[in-house]
Tab-separated table of C-alpha atoms in Angstrom:
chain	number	residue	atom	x	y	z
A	161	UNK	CA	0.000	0.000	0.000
A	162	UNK	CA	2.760	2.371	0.763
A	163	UNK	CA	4.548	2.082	-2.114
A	164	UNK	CA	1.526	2.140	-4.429
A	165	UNK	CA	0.616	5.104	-2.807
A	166	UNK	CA	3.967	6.873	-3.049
A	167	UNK	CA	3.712	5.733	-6.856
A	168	UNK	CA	0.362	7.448	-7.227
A	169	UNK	CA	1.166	10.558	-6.274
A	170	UNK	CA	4.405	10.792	-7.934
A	171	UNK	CA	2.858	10.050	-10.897
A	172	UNK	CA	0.723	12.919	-10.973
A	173	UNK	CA	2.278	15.843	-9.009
A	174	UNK	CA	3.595	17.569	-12.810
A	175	UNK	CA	-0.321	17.119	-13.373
A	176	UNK	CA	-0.864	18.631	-10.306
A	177	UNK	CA	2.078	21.404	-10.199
A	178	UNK	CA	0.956	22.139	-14.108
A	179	UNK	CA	-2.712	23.053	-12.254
A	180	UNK	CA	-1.138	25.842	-10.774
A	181	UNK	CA	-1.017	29.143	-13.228
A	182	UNK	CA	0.859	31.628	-10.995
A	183	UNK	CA	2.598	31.457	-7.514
A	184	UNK	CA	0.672	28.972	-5.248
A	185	UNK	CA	-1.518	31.116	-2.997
A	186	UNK	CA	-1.756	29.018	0.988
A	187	UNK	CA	-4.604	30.181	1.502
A	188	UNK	CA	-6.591	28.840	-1.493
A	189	UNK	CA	-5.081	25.739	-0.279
A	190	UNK	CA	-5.767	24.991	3.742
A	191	UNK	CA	-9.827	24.188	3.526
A	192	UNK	CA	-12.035	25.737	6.357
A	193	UNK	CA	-9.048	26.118	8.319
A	194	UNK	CA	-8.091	29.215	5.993
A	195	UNK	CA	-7.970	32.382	7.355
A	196	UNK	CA	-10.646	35.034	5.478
A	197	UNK	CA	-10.226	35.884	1.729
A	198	UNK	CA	-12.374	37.043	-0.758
A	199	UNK	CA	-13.822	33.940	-2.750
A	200	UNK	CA	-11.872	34.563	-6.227
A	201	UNK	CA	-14.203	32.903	-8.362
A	202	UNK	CA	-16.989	30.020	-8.238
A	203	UNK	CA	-16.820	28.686	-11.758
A	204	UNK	CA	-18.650	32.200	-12.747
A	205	UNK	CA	-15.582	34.156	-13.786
A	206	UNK	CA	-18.233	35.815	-16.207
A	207	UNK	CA	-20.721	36.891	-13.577
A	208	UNK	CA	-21.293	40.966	-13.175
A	209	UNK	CA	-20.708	41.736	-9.405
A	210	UNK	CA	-22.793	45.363	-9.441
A	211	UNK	CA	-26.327	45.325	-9.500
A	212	UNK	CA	-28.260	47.718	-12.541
A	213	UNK	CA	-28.551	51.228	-11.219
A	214	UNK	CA	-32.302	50.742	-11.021
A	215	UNK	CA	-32.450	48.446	-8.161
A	216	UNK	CA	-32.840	48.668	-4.582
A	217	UNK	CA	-31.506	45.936	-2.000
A	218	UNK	CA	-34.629	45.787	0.447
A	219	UNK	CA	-33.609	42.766	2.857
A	220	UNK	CA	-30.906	40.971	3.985
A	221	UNK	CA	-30.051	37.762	5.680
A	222	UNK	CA	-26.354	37.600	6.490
A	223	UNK	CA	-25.060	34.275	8.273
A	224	UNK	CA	-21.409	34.733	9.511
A	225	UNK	CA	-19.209	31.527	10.358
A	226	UNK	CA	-16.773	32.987	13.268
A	227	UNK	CA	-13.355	34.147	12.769
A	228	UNK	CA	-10.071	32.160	12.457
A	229	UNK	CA	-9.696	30.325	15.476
A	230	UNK	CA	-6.819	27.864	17.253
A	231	UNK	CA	-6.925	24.306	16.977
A	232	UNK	CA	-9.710	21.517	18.178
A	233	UNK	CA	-8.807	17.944	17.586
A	234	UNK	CA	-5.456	18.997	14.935
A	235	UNK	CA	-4.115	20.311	18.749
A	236	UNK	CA	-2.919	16.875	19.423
A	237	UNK	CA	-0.856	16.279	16.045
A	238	UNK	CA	0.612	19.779	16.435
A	239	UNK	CA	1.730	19.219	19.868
A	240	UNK	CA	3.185	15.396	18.693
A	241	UNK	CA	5.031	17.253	16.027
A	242	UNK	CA	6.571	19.896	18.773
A	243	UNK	CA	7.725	16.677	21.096
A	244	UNK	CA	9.274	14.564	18.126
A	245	UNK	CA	11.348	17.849	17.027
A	246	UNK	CA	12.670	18.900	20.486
A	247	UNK	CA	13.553	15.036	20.943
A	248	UNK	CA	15.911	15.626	18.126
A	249	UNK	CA	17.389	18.804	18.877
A	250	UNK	CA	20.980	17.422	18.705
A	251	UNK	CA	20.361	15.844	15.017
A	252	UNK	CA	18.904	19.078	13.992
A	253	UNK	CA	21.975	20.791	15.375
A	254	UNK	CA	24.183	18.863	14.016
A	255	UNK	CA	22.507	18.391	10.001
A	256	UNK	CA	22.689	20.408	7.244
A	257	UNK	CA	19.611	21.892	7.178
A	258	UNK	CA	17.958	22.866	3.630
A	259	UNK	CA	16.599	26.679	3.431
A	260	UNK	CA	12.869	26.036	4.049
A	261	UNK	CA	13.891	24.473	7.282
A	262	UNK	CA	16.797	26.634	8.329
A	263	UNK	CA	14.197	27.893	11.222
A	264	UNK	CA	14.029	25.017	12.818
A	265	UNK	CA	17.754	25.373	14.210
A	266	UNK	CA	16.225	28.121	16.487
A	267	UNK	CA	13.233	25.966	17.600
A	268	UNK	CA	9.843	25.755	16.863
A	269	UNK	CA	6.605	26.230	19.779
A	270	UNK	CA	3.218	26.521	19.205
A	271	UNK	CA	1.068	28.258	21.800
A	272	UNK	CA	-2.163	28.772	20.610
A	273	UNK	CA	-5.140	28.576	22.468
A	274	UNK	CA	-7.480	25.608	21.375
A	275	UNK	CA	-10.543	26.434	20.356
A	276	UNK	CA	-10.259	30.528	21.139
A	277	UNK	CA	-10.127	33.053	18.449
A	278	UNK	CA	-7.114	34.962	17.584
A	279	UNK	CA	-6.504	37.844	17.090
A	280	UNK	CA	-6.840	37.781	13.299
A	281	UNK	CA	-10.299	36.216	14.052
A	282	UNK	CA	-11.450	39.414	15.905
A	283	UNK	CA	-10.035	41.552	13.155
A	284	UNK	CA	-11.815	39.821	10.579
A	285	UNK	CA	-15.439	40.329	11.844
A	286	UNK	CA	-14.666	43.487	12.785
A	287	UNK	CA	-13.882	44.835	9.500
A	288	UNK	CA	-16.519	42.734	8.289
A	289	UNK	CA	-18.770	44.669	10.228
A	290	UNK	CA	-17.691	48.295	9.568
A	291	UNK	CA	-17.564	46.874	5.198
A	292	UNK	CA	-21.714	45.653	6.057
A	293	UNK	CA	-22.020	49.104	7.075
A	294	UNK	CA	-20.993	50.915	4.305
A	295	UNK	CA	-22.366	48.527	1.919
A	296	UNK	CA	-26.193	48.240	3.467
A	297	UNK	CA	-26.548	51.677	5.510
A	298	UNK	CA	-30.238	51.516	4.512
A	299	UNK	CA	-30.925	48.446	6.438
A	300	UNK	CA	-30.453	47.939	10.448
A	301	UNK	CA	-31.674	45.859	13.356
A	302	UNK	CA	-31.777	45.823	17.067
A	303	UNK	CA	-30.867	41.856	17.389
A	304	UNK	CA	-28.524	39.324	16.350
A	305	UNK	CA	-28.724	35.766	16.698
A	306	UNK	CA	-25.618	33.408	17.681
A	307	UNK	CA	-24.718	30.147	18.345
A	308	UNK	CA	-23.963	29.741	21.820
A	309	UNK	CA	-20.344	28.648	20.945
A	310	UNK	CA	-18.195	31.278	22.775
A	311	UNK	CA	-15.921	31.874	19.628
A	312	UNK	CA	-19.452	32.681	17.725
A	313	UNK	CA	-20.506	34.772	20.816
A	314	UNK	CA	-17.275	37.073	20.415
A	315	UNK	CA	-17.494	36.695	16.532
A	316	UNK	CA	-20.908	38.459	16.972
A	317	UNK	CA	-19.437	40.745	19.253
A	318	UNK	CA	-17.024	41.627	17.053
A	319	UNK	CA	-19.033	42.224	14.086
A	320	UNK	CA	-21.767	44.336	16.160
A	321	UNK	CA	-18.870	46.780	16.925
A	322	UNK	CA	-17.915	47.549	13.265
A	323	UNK	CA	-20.997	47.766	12.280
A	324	UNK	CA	-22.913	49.643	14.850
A	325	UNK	CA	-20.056	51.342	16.824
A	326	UNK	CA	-19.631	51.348	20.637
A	327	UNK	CA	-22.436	50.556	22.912
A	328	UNK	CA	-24.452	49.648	20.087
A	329	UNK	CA	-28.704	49.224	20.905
A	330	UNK	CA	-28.657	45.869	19.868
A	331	UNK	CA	-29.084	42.007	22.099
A	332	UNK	CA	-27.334	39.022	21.161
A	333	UNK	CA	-29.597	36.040	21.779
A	334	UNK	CA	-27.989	32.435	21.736
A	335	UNK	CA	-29.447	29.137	20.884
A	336	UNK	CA	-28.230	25.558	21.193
A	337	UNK	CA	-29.872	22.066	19.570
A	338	UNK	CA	-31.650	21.907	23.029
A	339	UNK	CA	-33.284	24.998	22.697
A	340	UNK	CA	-33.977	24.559	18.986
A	341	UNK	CA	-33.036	21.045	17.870
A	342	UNK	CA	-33.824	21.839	14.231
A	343	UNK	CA	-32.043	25.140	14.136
A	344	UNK	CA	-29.898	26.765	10.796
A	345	UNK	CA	-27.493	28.302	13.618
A	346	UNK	CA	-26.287	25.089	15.828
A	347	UNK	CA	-23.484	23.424	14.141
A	348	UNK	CA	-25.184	20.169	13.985
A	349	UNK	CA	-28.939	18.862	14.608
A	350	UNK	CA	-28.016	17.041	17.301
A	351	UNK	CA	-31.380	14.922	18.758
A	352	UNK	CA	-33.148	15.929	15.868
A	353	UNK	CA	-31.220	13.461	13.636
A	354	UNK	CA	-29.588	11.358	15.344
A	355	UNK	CA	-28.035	9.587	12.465
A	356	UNK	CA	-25.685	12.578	11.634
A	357	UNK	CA	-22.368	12.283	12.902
A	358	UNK	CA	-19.283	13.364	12.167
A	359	UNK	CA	-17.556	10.272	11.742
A	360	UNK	CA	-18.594	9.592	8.204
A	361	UNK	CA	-15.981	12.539	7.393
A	362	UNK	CA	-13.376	11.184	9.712
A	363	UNK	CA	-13.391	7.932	8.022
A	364	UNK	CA	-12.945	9.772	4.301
A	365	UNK	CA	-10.154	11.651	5.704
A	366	UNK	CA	-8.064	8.784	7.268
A	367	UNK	CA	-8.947	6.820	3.710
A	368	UNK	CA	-6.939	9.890	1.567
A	369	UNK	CA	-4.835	10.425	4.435
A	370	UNK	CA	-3.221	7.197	3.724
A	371	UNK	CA	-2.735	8.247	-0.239
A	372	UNK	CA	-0.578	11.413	0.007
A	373	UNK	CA	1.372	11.499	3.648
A	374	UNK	CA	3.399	8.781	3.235
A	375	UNK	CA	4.860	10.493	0.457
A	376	UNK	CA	5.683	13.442	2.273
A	377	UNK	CA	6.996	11.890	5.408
A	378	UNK	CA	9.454	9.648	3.430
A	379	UNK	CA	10.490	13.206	1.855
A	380	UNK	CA	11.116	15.252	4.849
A	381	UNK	CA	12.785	11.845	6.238
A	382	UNK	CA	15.670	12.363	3.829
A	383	UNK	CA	16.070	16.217	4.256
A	384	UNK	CA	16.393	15.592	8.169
A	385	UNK	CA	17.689	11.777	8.574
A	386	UNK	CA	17.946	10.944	12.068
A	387	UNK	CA	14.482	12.882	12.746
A	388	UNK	CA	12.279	10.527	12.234
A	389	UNK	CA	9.197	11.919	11.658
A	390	UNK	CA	5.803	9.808	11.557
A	391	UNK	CA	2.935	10.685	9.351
A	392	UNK	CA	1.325	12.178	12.466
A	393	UNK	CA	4.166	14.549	12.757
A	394	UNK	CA	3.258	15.696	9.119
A	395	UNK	CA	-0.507	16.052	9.894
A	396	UNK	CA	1.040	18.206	12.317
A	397	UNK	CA	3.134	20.420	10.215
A	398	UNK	CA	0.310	20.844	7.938
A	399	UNK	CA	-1.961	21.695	10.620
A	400	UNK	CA	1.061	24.076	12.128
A	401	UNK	CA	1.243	26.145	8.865
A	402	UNK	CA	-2.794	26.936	8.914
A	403	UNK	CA	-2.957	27.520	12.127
A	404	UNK	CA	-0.062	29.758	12.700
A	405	UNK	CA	-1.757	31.855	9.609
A	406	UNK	CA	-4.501	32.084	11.587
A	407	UNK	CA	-2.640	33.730	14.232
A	408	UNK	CA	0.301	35.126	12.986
A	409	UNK	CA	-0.475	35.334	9.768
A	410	UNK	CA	2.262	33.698	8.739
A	411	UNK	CA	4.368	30.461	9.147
A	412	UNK	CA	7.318	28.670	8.540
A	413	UNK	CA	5.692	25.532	7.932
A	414	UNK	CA	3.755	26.700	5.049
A	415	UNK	CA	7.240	27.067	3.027
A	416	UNK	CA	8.262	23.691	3.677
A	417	UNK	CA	5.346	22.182	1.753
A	418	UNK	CA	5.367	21.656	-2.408
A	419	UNK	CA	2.518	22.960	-4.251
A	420	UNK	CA	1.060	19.143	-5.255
A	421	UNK	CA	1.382	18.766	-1.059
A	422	UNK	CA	-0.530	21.581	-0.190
A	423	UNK	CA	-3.438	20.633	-3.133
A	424	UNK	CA	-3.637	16.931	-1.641
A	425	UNK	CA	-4.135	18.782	2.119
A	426	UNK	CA	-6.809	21.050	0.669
A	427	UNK	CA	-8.352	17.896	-0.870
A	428	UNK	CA	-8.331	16.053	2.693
A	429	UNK	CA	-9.990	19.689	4.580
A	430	UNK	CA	-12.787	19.344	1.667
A	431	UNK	CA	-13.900	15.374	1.478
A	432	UNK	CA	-13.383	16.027	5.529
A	433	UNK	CA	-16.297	18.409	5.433
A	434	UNK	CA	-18.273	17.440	2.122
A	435	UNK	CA	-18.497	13.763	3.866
A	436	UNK	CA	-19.346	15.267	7.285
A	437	UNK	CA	-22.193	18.156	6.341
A	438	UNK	CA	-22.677	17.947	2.680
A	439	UNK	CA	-23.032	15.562	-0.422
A	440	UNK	CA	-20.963	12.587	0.852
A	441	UNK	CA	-23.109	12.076	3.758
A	442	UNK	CA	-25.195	8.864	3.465
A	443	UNK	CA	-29.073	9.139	2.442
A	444	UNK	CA	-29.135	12.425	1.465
A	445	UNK	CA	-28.814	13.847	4.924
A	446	UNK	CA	-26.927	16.888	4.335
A	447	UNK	CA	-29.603	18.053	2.181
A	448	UNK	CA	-32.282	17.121	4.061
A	449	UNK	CA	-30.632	18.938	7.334
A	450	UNK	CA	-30.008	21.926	5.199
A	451	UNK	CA	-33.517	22.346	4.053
A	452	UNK	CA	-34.087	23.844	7.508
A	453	UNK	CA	-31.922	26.859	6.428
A	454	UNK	CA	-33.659	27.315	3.140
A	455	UNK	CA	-37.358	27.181	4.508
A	456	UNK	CA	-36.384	29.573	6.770
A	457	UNK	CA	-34.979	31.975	4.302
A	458	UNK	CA	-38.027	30.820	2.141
A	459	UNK	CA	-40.310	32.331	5.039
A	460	UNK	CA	-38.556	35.429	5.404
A	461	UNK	CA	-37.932	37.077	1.948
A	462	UNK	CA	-41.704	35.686	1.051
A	463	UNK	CA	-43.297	37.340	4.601
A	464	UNK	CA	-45.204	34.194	5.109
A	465	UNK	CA	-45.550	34.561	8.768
A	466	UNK	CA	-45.861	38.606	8.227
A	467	UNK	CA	-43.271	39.392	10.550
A	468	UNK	CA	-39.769	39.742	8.549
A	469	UNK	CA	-37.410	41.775	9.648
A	470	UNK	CA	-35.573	43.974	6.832
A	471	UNK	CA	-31.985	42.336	7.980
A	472	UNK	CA	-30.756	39.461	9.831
A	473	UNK	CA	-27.503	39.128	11.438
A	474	UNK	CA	-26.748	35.673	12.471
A	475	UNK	CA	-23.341	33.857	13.421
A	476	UNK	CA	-22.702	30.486	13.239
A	477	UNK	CA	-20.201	27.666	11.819
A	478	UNK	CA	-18.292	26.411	8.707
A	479	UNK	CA	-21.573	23.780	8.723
A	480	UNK	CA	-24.215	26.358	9.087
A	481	UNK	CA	-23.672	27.235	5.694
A	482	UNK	CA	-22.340	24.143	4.000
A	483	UNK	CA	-25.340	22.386	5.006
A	484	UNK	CA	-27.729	25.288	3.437
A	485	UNK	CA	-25.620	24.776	0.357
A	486	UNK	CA	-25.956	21.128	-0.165
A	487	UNK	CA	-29.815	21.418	0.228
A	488	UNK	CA	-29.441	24.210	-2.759
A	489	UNK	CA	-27.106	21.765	-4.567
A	490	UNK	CA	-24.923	24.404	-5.196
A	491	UNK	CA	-20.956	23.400	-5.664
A	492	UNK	CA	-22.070	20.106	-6.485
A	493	UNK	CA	-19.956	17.647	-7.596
A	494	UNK	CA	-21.312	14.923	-10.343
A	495	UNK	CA	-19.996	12.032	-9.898
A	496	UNK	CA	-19.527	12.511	-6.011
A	497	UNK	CA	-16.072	13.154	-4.400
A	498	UNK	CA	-14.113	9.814	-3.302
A	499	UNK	CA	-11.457	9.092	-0.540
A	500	UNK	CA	-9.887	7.600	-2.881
A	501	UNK	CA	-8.795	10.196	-6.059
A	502	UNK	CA	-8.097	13.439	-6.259
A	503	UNK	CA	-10.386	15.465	-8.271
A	504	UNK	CA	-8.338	18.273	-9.030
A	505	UNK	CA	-11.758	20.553	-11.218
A	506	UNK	CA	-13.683	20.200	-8.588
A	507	UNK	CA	-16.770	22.136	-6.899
A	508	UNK	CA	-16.862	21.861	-3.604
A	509	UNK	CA	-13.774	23.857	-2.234
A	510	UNK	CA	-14.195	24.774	1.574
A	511	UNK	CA	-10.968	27.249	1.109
A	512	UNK	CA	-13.417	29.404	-0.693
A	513	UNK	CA	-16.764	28.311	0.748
A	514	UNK	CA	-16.522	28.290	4.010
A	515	UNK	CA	-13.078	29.934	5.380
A	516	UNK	CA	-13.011	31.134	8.500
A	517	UNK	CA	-15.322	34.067	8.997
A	518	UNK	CA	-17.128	33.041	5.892
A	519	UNK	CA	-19.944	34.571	4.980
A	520	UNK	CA	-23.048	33.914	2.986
A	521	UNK	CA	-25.424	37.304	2.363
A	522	UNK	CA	-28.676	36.624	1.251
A	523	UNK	CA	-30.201	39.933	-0.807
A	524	UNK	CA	-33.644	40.137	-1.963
A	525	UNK	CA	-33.644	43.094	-4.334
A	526	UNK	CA	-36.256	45.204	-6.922
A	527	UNK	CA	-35.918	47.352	-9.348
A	528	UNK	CA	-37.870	49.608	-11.574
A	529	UNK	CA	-37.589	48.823	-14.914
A	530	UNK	CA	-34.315	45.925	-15.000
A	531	UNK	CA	-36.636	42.958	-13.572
A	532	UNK	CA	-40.243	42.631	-12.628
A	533	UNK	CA	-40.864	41.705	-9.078
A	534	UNK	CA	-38.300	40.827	-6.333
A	535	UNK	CA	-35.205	39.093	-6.931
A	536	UNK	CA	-33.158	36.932	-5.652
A	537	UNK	CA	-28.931	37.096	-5.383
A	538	UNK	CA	-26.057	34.732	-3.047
A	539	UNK	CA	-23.133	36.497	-2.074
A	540	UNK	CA	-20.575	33.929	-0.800
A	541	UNK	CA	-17.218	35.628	0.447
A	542	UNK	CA	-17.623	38.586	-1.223
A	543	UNK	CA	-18.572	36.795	-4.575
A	544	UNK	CA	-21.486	36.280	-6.230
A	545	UNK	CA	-22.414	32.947	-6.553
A	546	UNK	CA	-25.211	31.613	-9.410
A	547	UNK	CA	-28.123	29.921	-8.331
A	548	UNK	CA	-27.708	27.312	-11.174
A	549	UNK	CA	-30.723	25.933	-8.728
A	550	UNK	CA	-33.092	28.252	-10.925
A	551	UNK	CA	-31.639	26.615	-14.177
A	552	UNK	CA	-33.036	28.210	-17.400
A	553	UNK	CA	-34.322	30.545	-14.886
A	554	UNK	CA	-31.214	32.306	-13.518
A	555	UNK	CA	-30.222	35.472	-15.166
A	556	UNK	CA	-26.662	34.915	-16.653
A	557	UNK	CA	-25.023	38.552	-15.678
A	558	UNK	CA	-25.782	38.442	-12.772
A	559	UNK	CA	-26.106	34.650	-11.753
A	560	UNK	CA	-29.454	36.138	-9.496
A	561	UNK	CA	-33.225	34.836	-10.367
A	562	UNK	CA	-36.864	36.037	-9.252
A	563	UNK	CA	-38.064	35.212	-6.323
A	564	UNK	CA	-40.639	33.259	-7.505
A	565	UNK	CA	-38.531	30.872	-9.286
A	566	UNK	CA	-36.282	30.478	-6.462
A	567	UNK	CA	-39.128	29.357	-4.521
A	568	UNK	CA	-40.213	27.157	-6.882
A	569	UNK	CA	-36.928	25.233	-7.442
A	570	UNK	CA	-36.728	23.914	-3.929
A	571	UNK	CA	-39.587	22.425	-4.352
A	572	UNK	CA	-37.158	19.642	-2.474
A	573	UNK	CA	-36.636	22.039	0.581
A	574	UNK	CA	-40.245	23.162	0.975
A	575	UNK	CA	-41.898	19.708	0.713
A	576	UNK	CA	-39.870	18.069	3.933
A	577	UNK	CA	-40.844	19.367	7.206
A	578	UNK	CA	-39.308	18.815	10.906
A	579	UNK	CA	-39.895	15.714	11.816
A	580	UNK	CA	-42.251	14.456	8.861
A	581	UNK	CA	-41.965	10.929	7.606
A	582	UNK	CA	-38.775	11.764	4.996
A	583	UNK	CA	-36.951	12.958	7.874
A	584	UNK	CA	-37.533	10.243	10.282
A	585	UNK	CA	-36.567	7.795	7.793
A	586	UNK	CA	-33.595	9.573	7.148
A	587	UNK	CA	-32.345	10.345	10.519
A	588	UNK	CA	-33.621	7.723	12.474
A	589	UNK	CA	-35.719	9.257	14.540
């Protein structure tokens, strides 16, 4: 298996370097453990980003994952990488070291607090905040909803003081899956579907985990003989050059890494999260969990209830949004991913979905004379992203579609309810 693997990947990485145009960018490259940047395309280079002078944006639903944070469960591979390294201080002392890894003759620690945001994460909803501002300074509220993670908590804190300033007249309410088992805010449904789990994403990582690091490990195993680092120590560097972006902003890990390394990383972050909370997921869960999300944004730009609120401000996670997506089958991949190949023109990218602090702005827009009746448009990441969902539908320029038509394409979304007989099924309830 190990040398097959080491075979495999060898045998494509001048595929994979050749996929590469201009100077590999990191951070199109780490998966939702990215710090923020703007989404630079979603297979719409051609789509115009400015609305016709004509129209008015006249609601708003904006839900915010939380800013770049420190390690959860990579802690432990970061921390096994520190050990091995200071256990061979005297080899690394004594070795030629090649330039990339020149720093590691000074030492390397990693201090960050799990789970806690840094402070890049605070910057990034605050100037996320104060750009809302300036962009919708029509539209206000006087509440915000939150998960009641405390890294989503201070995200929302964050935000609130860019975009309304100090001691700003607005409450920040938290829910959890106890309060509201079916809710589009809590990172998972918890009780509600007890069939969704994690694990199915765990498994697909540890599957393509098995394809690309031994390649790398046997790599860095010749640079620094004597080392002798594990494939666990590599997880670690990986995880070490994301996460010391995400605090630092930069890393000397990141340098160490070839450009076909970093692309089979990004693919394990993405079949991680697409098997967890999107497509991979087994009986069409992710979509059916989603449809929560859509309904409610359904209800609100339509006024069913007769109580919508001109803008919504809500904070959540990385699955908030990936789980509204897959119930929109937008970034869709046909056939599915697999654990087992690299699909190099793929769709579903969490680098540019769902970075940290992503965020996905729903408008609902009219306009005098350019469309009849409201409209609909996605902003993901400060890109517009089509809503193929309307099909023939969507307008082309703009990658937007009537309201109407939106509704009537997830006709999927609107036909399950909590709790109804597709849903039981589903998630064995």
């Amino acid at each position: 298996m190990r040398i097959q693997a080491i075979l495999s990947l060898l045998s494509s990485t001048h595929y994979v370097q050749n996929y590469f145009n201009d100077t590999l960018n990191v951070l199109d490259h780490l998966g939702s453990i990215s710090p923020y940047h703007r989404a630079r395309h979603h297979h719409a280079s051609e789509i115009v980003s400015e609305l016709p002078i004509d129209c008015t944006v006249d609601q708003v639903m904006l839900m915010h994952r939380h800013g770049s944070r420190g390690p959860i469960g990579e802690q432990r591979y970061i921390e096994r990488l520190v050990q091995t390294l200071h256990d061979a201080t005297d080899v690394i002392q004594n070795v030629e070291l090649p330039h990339e890894l020149e720093f590691l003759r000074t030492g390397y620690n990693f201090s960050l607090a799990p789970h806690n945001l840094t402070i890049l994460g605070r910057k990034e909803l605050f100037d996320h905040g104060v750009e809302f501002a300036l962009k919708y300074p029509h539209l206000t509220t006087d509440i915000i909803l939150s998960s009641d993670s405390s890294r989503v908590v201070e995200s929302a804190r964050w935000f609130a003081l860019g975009f309304f300033g100090l001691d700003p007249d607005v409450r920040i309410v938290t829910v959890n899956n106890k309060d509201d088992p079916v809710s589009w805010i809590t990172p998972a449904p918890g009780p509600a579907c007890p069939k969704f789990n994690y694990s199915f994403g765990q498994k697909a990582t540890r599957t393509w985990s098995k394809h690309y690091l031994p390649v790398i490990t046997d790599r860095l195993n010749m640079l620094l003989p004597g080392v002798g680092f594990t494939e666990d120590d590599i997880h670690g560097a990986l995880f070490a050059c994301a996460y010391d972006l995400a605090s630092l902003d930069a890393s000397p890990w990141c340098g160490v890494f070839r450009p076909d390394e970093l692309v089979n990383f990004e693919y394990e972050r993405d079949i991680l999260m697409d098997a967890s909370c999107a497509y991979m997921l087994p009986d069409n869960m992710g979509p059916l969990v989603g449809t929560v999300f859509v309904n409610k944004l359904i209800e609100r730009f339509t006024d069913s209830q007769g109580d919508s609120r001109p803008l919504y401000l809500e904070f959540g996670h990385d699955v908030t949004i990936l789980l509204a997506l897959s119930a929109l089958g937008l970034a869709k991949d046909d056939p599915p991913l697999s654990p087992d190949e690299l699909r190099l023109g793929r769709k579903f990218r969490t680098s540019e979905l769902t970075p940290f602090a992503a965020n996905m702005v729903w408008e609902k827009f009219t306009c005098t004379s350019s469309y009849d009746g409201p409209q609909i448009r996605l902003i993901l990441n400060d890109a517009t992203m089509p809503l193929t969902i309307c099909g023939q539908g969507m307008d082309p320029t703009l990658g937007t579609c009537s309201l109407d038509t939106f509704v009537n394409a997830n006709h999927y979304s609107t036909s399950i309810r909590f709790r109804d007989e597709t849903w039981n099924a589903t998630c064995g309830v």
